[in-house]
């Protein structure tokens, strides 16, 4: 609401239109996540969420995802600083190898998707999806 900030040409948000577009985009993405929890509970496979950052946090917060023993969580950096995120234990790399035969990977990252995909393949995971593809896949499963 700061008129001086909104009217500054040097500012990224130089008008209300930019802010409204961003607001609509955030709402649209959060609405997509709302069905994530109910859809994933119908998905019978075990899942390792790879990436415990803001996207995973958004899935937990807006996706109505409830804790389940069939969920695991891995983040190659955050496990050094945290033991749990959203009541799910953060796995260490040494714990990841034993899961490759029984678990699917859902990559919770946009920027590092290709890097994570290659790392997951090195751990011998074969079923690997981005969170966006997973949402699309489970949408058509029912």
Short mmCIF file of N, CA and C in Angstrom, two decimals:
data_model
loop_
_atom_site.label_atom_id
_atom_site.label_comp_id
_atom_site.label_asym_id
_atom_site.label_seq_id
_atom_site.Cartn_x
_atom_site.Cartn_y
_atom_site.Cartn_z
N UNK A 1 0.82 -1.20 0.00
CA UNK A 1 0.00 0.00 0.00
C UNK A 1 0.86 1.26 0.00
N UNK A 2 2.14 1.10 0.04
CA UNK A 2 3.05 2.23 0.04
C UNK A 2 3.12 2.79 -1.38
N UNK A 3 2.46 3.94 -1.61
CA UNK A 3 2.40 4.52 -2.95
C UNK A 3 3.77 4.87 -3.49
N UNK A 4 4.64 5.33 -2.62
CA UNK A 4 5.98 5.69 -3.07
C UNK A 4 6.70 4.44 -3.60
N UNK A 5 6.58 3.30 -2.91
CA UNK A 5 7.22 2.06 -3.34
C UNK A 5 6.62 1.57 -4.66
N UNK A 6 5.30 1.60 -4.76
CA UNK A 6 4.64 1.08 -5.95
C UNK A 6 4.89 1.94 -7.18
N UNK A 7 5.18 3.21 -6.99
CA UNK A 7 5.38 4.11 -8.12
C UNK A 7 6.86 4.28 -8.49
N UNK A 8 7.75 3.70 -7.74
CA UNK A 8 9.18 3.82 -8.02
C UNK A 8 9.53 2.99 -9.25
N UNK A 9 10.11 3.62 -10.24
CA UNK A 9 10.44 2.92 -11.48
C UNK A 9 11.54 1.88 -11.27
N UNK A 10 12.36 2.06 -10.27
CA UNK A 10 13.45 1.12 -10.00
C UNK A 10 12.94 -0.14 -9.31
N UNK A 11 11.75 -0.10 -8.80
CA UNK A 11 11.20 -1.23 -8.07
C UNK A 11 10.76 -2.32 -9.02
N UNK A 12 10.91 -3.57 -8.59
CA UNK A 12 10.44 -4.70 -9.38
C UNK A 12 8.93 -4.62 -9.56
N UNK A 13 8.22 -4.32 -8.48
CA UNK A 13 6.76 -4.18 -8.56
C UNK A 13 6.43 -2.71 -8.78
N UNK A 14 6.44 -2.31 -10.02
CA UNK A 14 6.24 -0.91 -10.31
C UNK A 14 4.77 -0.53 -10.46
N UNK A 15 3.88 -1.50 -10.39
CA UNK A 15 2.46 -1.17 -10.43
C UNK A 15 1.64 -2.27 -9.77
N UNK A 16 0.41 -1.94 -9.50
CA UNK A 16 -0.48 -2.89 -8.83
C UNK A 16 -0.77 -4.10 -9.70
N UNK A 17 -0.72 -3.92 -11.00
CA UNK A 17 -1.00 -5.03 -11.91
C UNK A 17 0.00 -6.18 -11.68
N UNK A 18 1.27 -5.85 -11.52
CA UNK A 18 2.29 -6.87 -11.27
C UNK A 18 2.01 -7.62 -9.98
N UNK A 19 1.64 -6.90 -8.95
CA UNK A 19 1.33 -7.52 -7.68
C UNK A 19 0.11 -8.42 -7.77
N UNK A 20 -0.90 -7.98 -8.50
CA UNK A 20 -2.11 -8.79 -8.66
C UNK A 20 -1.86 -10.06 -9.47
N UNK A 21 -1.01 -9.97 -10.48
CA UNK A 21 -0.66 -11.15 -11.27
C UNK A 21 0.07 -12.16 -10.38
N UNK A 22 0.99 -11.67 -9.58
CA UNK A 22 1.74 -12.53 -8.66
C UNK A 22 0.79 -13.17 -7.64
N UNK A 23 -0.12 -12.39 -7.11
CA UNK A 23 -1.09 -12.90 -6.13
C UNK A 23 -1.95 -14.00 -6.74
N UNK A 24 -2.42 -13.81 -7.96
CA UNK A 24 -3.23 -14.82 -8.63
C UNK A 24 -2.43 -16.09 -8.91
N UNK A 25 -1.18 -15.92 -9.27
CA UNK A 25 -0.31 -17.07 -9.53
C UNK A 25 -0.10 -17.89 -8.26
N UNK A 26 0.16 -17.22 -7.15
CA UNK A 26 0.34 -17.92 -5.87
C UNK A 26 -0.94 -18.66 -5.49
N UNK A 27 -2.09 -18.01 -5.64
CA UNK A 27 -3.37 -18.64 -5.29
C UNK A 27 -3.63 -19.86 -6.17
N UNK A 28 -3.35 -19.74 -7.44
CA UNK A 28 -3.56 -20.85 -8.38
C UNK A 28 -2.69 -22.05 -8.00
N UNK A 29 -1.43 -21.79 -7.68
CA UNK A 29 -0.52 -22.87 -7.29
C UNK A 29 -0.95 -23.51 -5.97
N UNK A 30 -1.40 -22.71 -5.02
CA UNK A 30 -1.86 -23.26 -3.75
C UNK A 30 -3.13 -24.08 -3.93
N UNK A 31 -4.01 -23.64 -4.82
CA UNK A 31 -5.23 -24.40 -5.10
C UNK A 31 -4.91 -25.77 -5.70
N UNK A 32 -3.88 -25.84 -6.55
CA UNK A 32 -3.46 -27.12 -7.12
C UNK A 32 -2.99 -28.06 -6.02
N UNK A 33 -2.32 -27.50 -5.02
CA UNK A 33 -1.78 -28.32 -3.94
C UNK A 33 -2.85 -28.84 -2.99
N UNK A 34 -4.00 -28.19 -2.93
CA UNK A 34 -5.04 -28.58 -1.97
C UNK A 34 -5.46 -30.03 -2.09
N UNK A 35 -5.44 -30.56 -3.28
CA UNK A 35 -5.88 -31.94 -3.51
C UNK A 35 -4.73 -32.94 -3.35
N UNK A 36 -3.53 -32.44 -3.17
CA UNK A 36 -2.36 -33.31 -3.12
C UNK A 36 -2.48 -34.36 -2.01
N UNK A 37 -2.84 -33.94 -0.80
CA UNK A 37 -2.92 -34.85 0.34
C UNK A 37 -3.94 -35.95 0.15
N UNK A 38 -5.12 -35.60 -0.33
CA UNK A 38 -6.15 -36.62 -0.51
C UNK A 38 -5.78 -37.57 -1.65
N UNK A 39 -5.16 -37.06 -2.68
CA UNK A 39 -4.77 -37.90 -3.81
C UNK A 39 -3.63 -38.84 -3.43
N UNK A 40 -2.66 -38.31 -2.71
CA UNK A 40 -1.50 -39.13 -2.37
C UNK A 40 -1.87 -40.24 -1.38
N UNK A 41 -2.89 -40.01 -0.57
CA UNK A 41 -3.30 -41.05 0.38
C UNK A 41 -3.91 -42.25 -0.36
N UNK A 42 -4.42 -42.05 -1.55
CA UNK A 42 -4.98 -43.14 -2.37
C UNK A 42 -3.89 -43.85 -3.17
N UNK A 43 -2.73 -43.22 -3.25
CA UNK A 43 -1.59 -43.77 -3.99
C UNK A 43 -0.92 -44.80 -3.08
N UNK A 44 -0.94 -46.06 -3.45
CA UNK A 44 -0.53 -47.15 -2.57
C UNK A 44 0.98 -47.30 -2.40
N UNK A 45 1.75 -46.63 -3.20
CA UNK A 45 3.20 -46.82 -3.14
C UNK A 45 3.85 -45.98 -2.05
N UNK A 46 5.02 -46.42 -1.66
CA UNK A 46 5.82 -45.68 -0.69
C UNK A 46 6.58 -44.59 -1.43
N UNK A 47 6.75 -43.44 -0.76
CA UNK A 47 7.32 -42.27 -1.43
C UNK A 47 8.43 -41.65 -0.59
N UNK A 48 9.52 -41.31 -1.27
CA UNK A 48 10.55 -40.46 -0.69
C UNK A 48 10.39 -39.09 -1.32
N UNK A 49 10.09 -38.10 -0.50
CA UNK A 49 10.08 -36.71 -0.97
C UNK A 49 11.52 -36.23 -0.94
N UNK A 50 12.03 -35.84 -2.09
CA UNK A 50 13.43 -35.42 -2.19
C UNK A 50 13.44 -33.89 -2.28
N UNK A 51 13.88 -33.27 -1.22
CA UNK A 51 13.90 -31.82 -1.10
C UNK A 51 12.97 -31.40 0.02
N UNK A 52 13.54 -30.88 1.09
CA UNK A 52 12.74 -30.52 2.27
C UNK A 52 12.58 -29.01 2.40
N UNK A 53 12.75 -28.29 1.32
CA UNK A 53 12.68 -26.84 1.34
C UNK A 53 11.28 -26.29 1.19
N UNK A 54 11.19 -25.15 0.52
CA UNK A 54 9.92 -24.42 0.48
C UNK A 54 8.83 -25.16 -0.28
N UNK A 55 9.17 -25.92 -1.31
CA UNK A 55 8.12 -26.66 -2.05
C UNK A 55 7.54 -27.78 -1.20
N UNK A 56 8.39 -28.51 -0.51
CA UNK A 56 7.88 -29.55 0.38
C UNK A 56 7.07 -28.91 1.50
N UNK A 57 7.54 -27.80 2.03
CA UNK A 57 6.81 -27.08 3.06
C UNK A 57 5.43 -26.66 2.55
N UNK A 58 5.37 -26.19 1.31
CA UNK A 58 4.09 -25.81 0.70
C UNK A 58 3.16 -27.00 0.53
N UNK A 59 3.72 -28.14 0.14
CA UNK A 59 2.92 -29.36 0.00
C UNK A 59 2.32 -29.74 1.35
N UNK A 60 3.12 -29.65 2.39
CA UNK A 60 2.63 -30.01 3.72
C UNK A 60 1.61 -28.99 4.22
N UNK A 61 1.89 -27.73 4.00
CA UNK A 61 1.04 -26.67 4.53
C UNK A 61 -0.27 -26.52 3.76
N UNK A 62 -0.20 -26.51 2.44
CA UNK A 62 -1.38 -26.26 1.61
C UNK A 62 -1.96 -27.52 0.98
N UNK A 63 -1.18 -28.59 0.98
CA UNK A 63 -1.61 -29.82 0.31
C UNK A 63 -2.34 -30.79 1.20
N UNK A 64 -2.57 -30.39 2.45
CA UNK A 64 -3.29 -31.26 3.39
C UNK A 64 -2.67 -32.65 3.47
N UNK A 65 -1.37 -32.71 3.40
CA UNK A 65 -0.66 -33.98 3.49
C UNK A 65 -0.51 -34.36 4.95
N UNK A 66 -0.94 -35.54 5.28
CA UNK A 66 -0.87 -36.03 6.66
C UNK A 66 0.29 -37.01 6.78
N UNK A 67 0.89 -37.03 7.94
CA UNK A 67 2.01 -37.93 8.21
C UNK A 67 1.61 -39.38 7.94
N UNK A 68 2.51 -40.12 7.32
CA UNK A 68 2.29 -41.55 7.07
C UNK A 68 3.65 -42.25 7.13
N UNK A 69 3.63 -43.49 7.57
CA UNK A 69 4.88 -44.26 7.62
C UNK A 69 5.38 -44.61 6.23
N UNK A 70 4.52 -44.48 5.22
CA UNK A 70 4.96 -44.78 3.86
C UNK A 70 5.68 -43.59 3.21
N UNK A 71 5.81 -42.48 3.94
CA UNK A 71 6.53 -41.31 3.45
C UNK A 71 7.90 -41.21 4.10
N UNK A 72 8.88 -40.90 3.29
CA UNK A 72 10.23 -40.61 3.75
C UNK A 72 10.62 -39.26 3.18
N UNK A 73 11.62 -38.65 3.79
CA UNK A 73 12.04 -37.32 3.36
C UNK A 73 13.56 -37.26 3.30
N UNK A 74 14.07 -36.72 2.20
CA UNK A 74 15.51 -36.59 2.04
C UNK A 74 15.84 -35.20 1.51
N UNK A 75 16.88 -34.63 2.08
CA UNK A 75 17.44 -33.38 1.58
C UNK A 75 18.94 -33.44 1.87
N UNK A 76 19.74 -33.34 0.82
CA UNK A 76 21.17 -33.60 0.99
C UNK A 76 21.88 -32.56 1.83
N UNK A 77 21.24 -31.43 2.09
CA UNK A 77 21.85 -30.41 2.93
C UNK A 77 21.15 -30.28 4.29
N UNK A 78 19.85 -30.28 4.29
CA UNK A 78 19.11 -29.98 5.53
C UNK A 78 19.22 -31.07 6.59
N UNK A 79 19.53 -32.32 6.20
CA UNK A 79 19.64 -33.37 7.21
C UNK A 79 20.78 -33.06 8.19
N UNK A 80 21.71 -32.21 7.78
CA UNK A 80 22.83 -31.84 8.65
C UNK A 80 22.39 -30.92 9.78
N UNK A 81 21.27 -30.23 9.58
CA UNK A 81 20.82 -29.21 10.53
C UNK A 81 19.53 -29.56 11.26
N UNK A 82 18.72 -30.42 10.65
CA UNK A 82 17.43 -30.78 11.23
C UNK A 82 17.27 -32.30 11.26
N UNK A 83 16.60 -32.79 12.28
CA UNK A 83 16.31 -34.22 12.35
C UNK A 83 14.97 -34.56 11.73
N UNK A 84 14.02 -33.63 11.82
CA UNK A 84 12.66 -33.85 11.31
C UNK A 84 12.15 -32.57 10.67
N UNK A 85 11.28 -32.77 9.69
CA UNK A 85 10.53 -31.67 9.08
C UNK A 85 9.09 -32.14 8.98
N UNK A 86 8.17 -31.37 9.52
CA UNK A 86 6.75 -31.74 9.50
C UNK A 86 6.54 -33.16 10.03
N UNK A 87 7.24 -33.48 11.07
CA UNK A 87 7.14 -34.76 11.76
C UNK A 87 7.66 -35.95 10.93
N UNK A 88 8.38 -35.68 9.86
CA UNK A 88 8.98 -36.74 9.06
C UNK A 88 10.49 -36.67 9.24
N UNK A 89 11.08 -37.79 9.57
CA UNK A 89 12.52 -37.85 9.79
C UNK A 89 13.26 -37.56 8.48
N UNK A 90 14.28 -36.72 8.57
CA UNK A 90 15.13 -36.47 7.42
C UNK A 90 16.17 -37.59 7.31
N UNK A 91 16.19 -38.22 6.16
CA UNK A 91 17.12 -39.32 5.93
C UNK A 91 18.52 -38.81 5.63
N UNK A 92 19.50 -39.63 5.98
CA UNK A 92 20.89 -39.37 5.62
C UNK A 92 21.15 -40.11 4.31
N UNK A 93 22.18 -39.70 3.56
CA UNK A 93 22.47 -40.40 2.29
C UNK A 93 22.67 -41.91 2.47
N UNK A 94 23.26 -42.31 3.57
CA UNK A 94 23.48 -43.74 3.82
C UNK A 94 22.17 -44.51 3.99
N UNK A 95 21.11 -43.84 4.40
CA UNK A 95 19.81 -44.49 4.59
C UNK A 95 19.01 -44.56 3.29
N UNK A 96 19.39 -43.76 2.33
CA UNK A 96 18.64 -43.65 1.08
C UNK A 96 18.82 -44.88 0.19
N UNK A 97 20.00 -45.43 0.16
CA UNK A 97 20.32 -46.55 -0.74
C UNK A 97 19.40 -47.74 -0.55
N UNK A 98 19.06 -48.04 0.67
CA UNK A 98 18.25 -49.24 0.94
C UNK A 98 16.79 -49.09 0.51
N UNK A 99 16.37 -47.90 0.15
CA UNK A 99 14.96 -47.66 -0.20
C UNK A 99 14.68 -47.76 -1.69
N UNK A 100 15.71 -47.85 -2.51
CA UNK A 100 15.53 -47.71 -3.96
C UNK A 100 14.62 -48.76 -4.59
N UNK A 101 14.52 -49.93 -4.03
CA UNK A 101 13.68 -50.98 -4.63
C UNK A 101 12.21 -50.83 -4.27
N UNK A 102 11.90 -50.22 -3.14
CA UNK A 102 10.53 -50.19 -2.65
C UNK A 102 9.86 -48.82 -2.68
N UNK A 103 10.61 -47.78 -2.96
CA UNK A 103 10.06 -46.44 -2.88
C UNK A 103 10.14 -45.70 -4.20
N UNK A 104 9.17 -44.82 -4.43
CA UNK A 104 9.19 -43.88 -5.55
C UNK A 104 9.77 -42.56 -5.04
N UNK A 105 10.31 -41.78 -5.95
CA UNK A 105 10.83 -40.47 -5.60
C UNK A 105 9.87 -39.40 -6.14
N UNK A 106 9.54 -38.43 -5.30
CA UNK A 106 8.84 -37.23 -5.74
C UNK A 106 9.79 -36.07 -5.47
N UNK A 107 10.27 -35.45 -6.54
CA UNK A 107 11.24 -34.36 -6.43
C UNK A 107 10.50 -33.06 -6.11
N UNK A 108 10.85 -32.48 -4.98
CA UNK A 108 10.23 -31.23 -4.53
C UNK A 108 11.18 -30.06 -4.77
N UNK A 109 11.53 -29.88 -6.03
CA UNK A 109 12.41 -28.79 -6.42
C UNK A 109 12.17 -28.48 -7.88
N UNK A 110 12.23 -27.22 -8.22
CA UNK A 110 12.15 -26.83 -9.63
C UNK A 110 13.55 -26.58 -10.18
N UNK A 111 14.31 -25.74 -9.50
CA UNK A 111 15.62 -25.32 -9.99
C UNK A 111 16.62 -26.46 -10.07
N UNK A 112 16.59 -27.38 -9.12
CA UNK A 112 17.57 -28.46 -9.06
C UNK A 112 17.03 -29.79 -9.57
N UNK A 113 15.95 -29.77 -10.33
CA UNK A 113 15.30 -31.00 -10.77
C UNK A 113 16.27 -31.96 -11.47
N UNK A 114 16.99 -31.49 -12.47
CA UNK A 114 17.88 -32.37 -13.23
C UNK A 114 19.00 -32.93 -12.38
N UNK A 115 19.56 -32.11 -11.52
CA UNK A 115 20.61 -32.58 -10.63
C UNK A 115 20.09 -33.68 -9.69
N UNK A 116 18.92 -33.45 -9.12
CA UNK A 116 18.32 -34.45 -8.21
C UNK A 116 17.97 -35.72 -8.97
N UNK A 117 17.44 -35.57 -10.16
CA UNK A 117 17.10 -36.73 -10.99
C UNK A 117 18.34 -37.60 -11.21
N UNK A 118 19.45 -37.00 -11.55
CA UNK A 118 20.70 -37.75 -11.77
C UNK A 118 21.19 -38.40 -10.48
N UNK A 119 21.09 -37.69 -9.36
CA UNK A 119 21.51 -38.27 -8.08
C UNK A 119 20.62 -39.45 -7.70
N UNK A 120 19.31 -39.31 -7.91
CA UNK A 120 18.38 -40.40 -7.57
C UNK A 120 18.68 -41.63 -8.41
N UNK A 121 19.02 -41.44 -9.66
CA UNK A 121 19.38 -42.57 -10.53
C UNK A 121 20.65 -43.26 -10.04
N UNK A 122 21.59 -42.49 -9.50
CA UNK A 122 22.82 -43.08 -8.96
C UNK A 122 22.52 -43.96 -7.75
N UNK A 123 21.44 -43.61 -7.02
CA UNK A 123 21.01 -44.43 -5.88
C UNK A 123 20.14 -45.61 -6.34
N UNK A 124 19.97 -45.75 -7.66
CA UNK A 124 19.22 -46.87 -8.27
C UNK A 124 17.69 -46.75 -8.14
N UNK A 125 17.18 -45.53 -7.93
CA UNK A 125 15.73 -45.33 -7.96
C UNK A 125 15.29 -45.33 -9.41
N UNK A 126 14.19 -46.00 -9.70
CA UNK A 126 13.72 -46.06 -11.08
C UNK A 126 12.43 -45.26 -11.31
N UNK A 127 11.61 -45.13 -10.29
CA UNK A 127 10.36 -44.38 -10.42
C UNK A 127 10.55 -43.01 -9.79
N UNK A 128 10.78 -42.01 -10.66
CA UNK A 128 11.11 -40.67 -10.21
C UNK A 128 10.21 -39.67 -10.92
N UNK A 129 9.52 -38.86 -10.16
CA UNK A 129 8.63 -37.83 -10.72
C UNK A 129 8.87 -36.50 -10.02
N UNK A 130 8.61 -35.43 -10.73
CA UNK A 130 8.58 -34.13 -10.07
C UNK A 130 7.25 -34.03 -9.34
N UNK A 131 7.15 -33.15 -8.36
CA UNK A 131 5.88 -32.99 -7.66
C UNK A 131 4.79 -32.53 -8.62
N UNK A 132 5.13 -31.75 -9.64
CA UNK A 132 4.13 -31.30 -10.62
C UNK A 132 3.61 -32.47 -11.44
N UNK A 133 4.50 -33.34 -11.89
CA UNK A 133 4.09 -34.51 -12.66
C UNK A 133 3.30 -35.47 -11.79
N UNK A 134 3.67 -35.57 -10.54
CA UNK A 134 2.94 -36.44 -9.62
C UNK A 134 1.51 -35.94 -9.46
N UNK A 135 1.31 -34.64 -9.30
CA UNK A 135 -0.03 -34.07 -9.19
C UNK A 135 -0.83 -34.38 -10.45
N UNK A 136 -0.20 -34.23 -11.61
CA UNK A 136 -0.87 -34.51 -12.88
C UNK A 136 -1.21 -35.99 -12.98
N UNK A 137 -0.28 -36.86 -12.60
CA UNK A 137 -0.48 -38.30 -12.69
C UNK A 137 -1.63 -38.76 -11.81
N UNK A 138 -1.66 -38.32 -10.57
CA UNK A 138 -2.71 -38.78 -9.67
C UNK A 138 -4.05 -38.15 -10.01
N UNK A 139 -4.03 -37.05 -10.73
CA UNK A 139 -5.28 -36.44 -11.17
C UNK A 139 -5.99 -37.37 -12.15
N UNK A 140 -5.23 -38.09 -12.97
CA UNK A 140 -5.81 -38.96 -13.98
C UNK A 140 -5.98 -40.38 -13.50
N UNK A 141 -5.43 -40.69 -12.35
CA UNK A 141 -5.51 -42.06 -11.82
C UNK A 141 -6.92 -42.45 -11.40
N UNK A 142 -7.69 -41.49 -10.91
CA UNK A 142 -9.04 -41.78 -10.39
C UNK A 142 -10.09 -41.82 -11.47
#
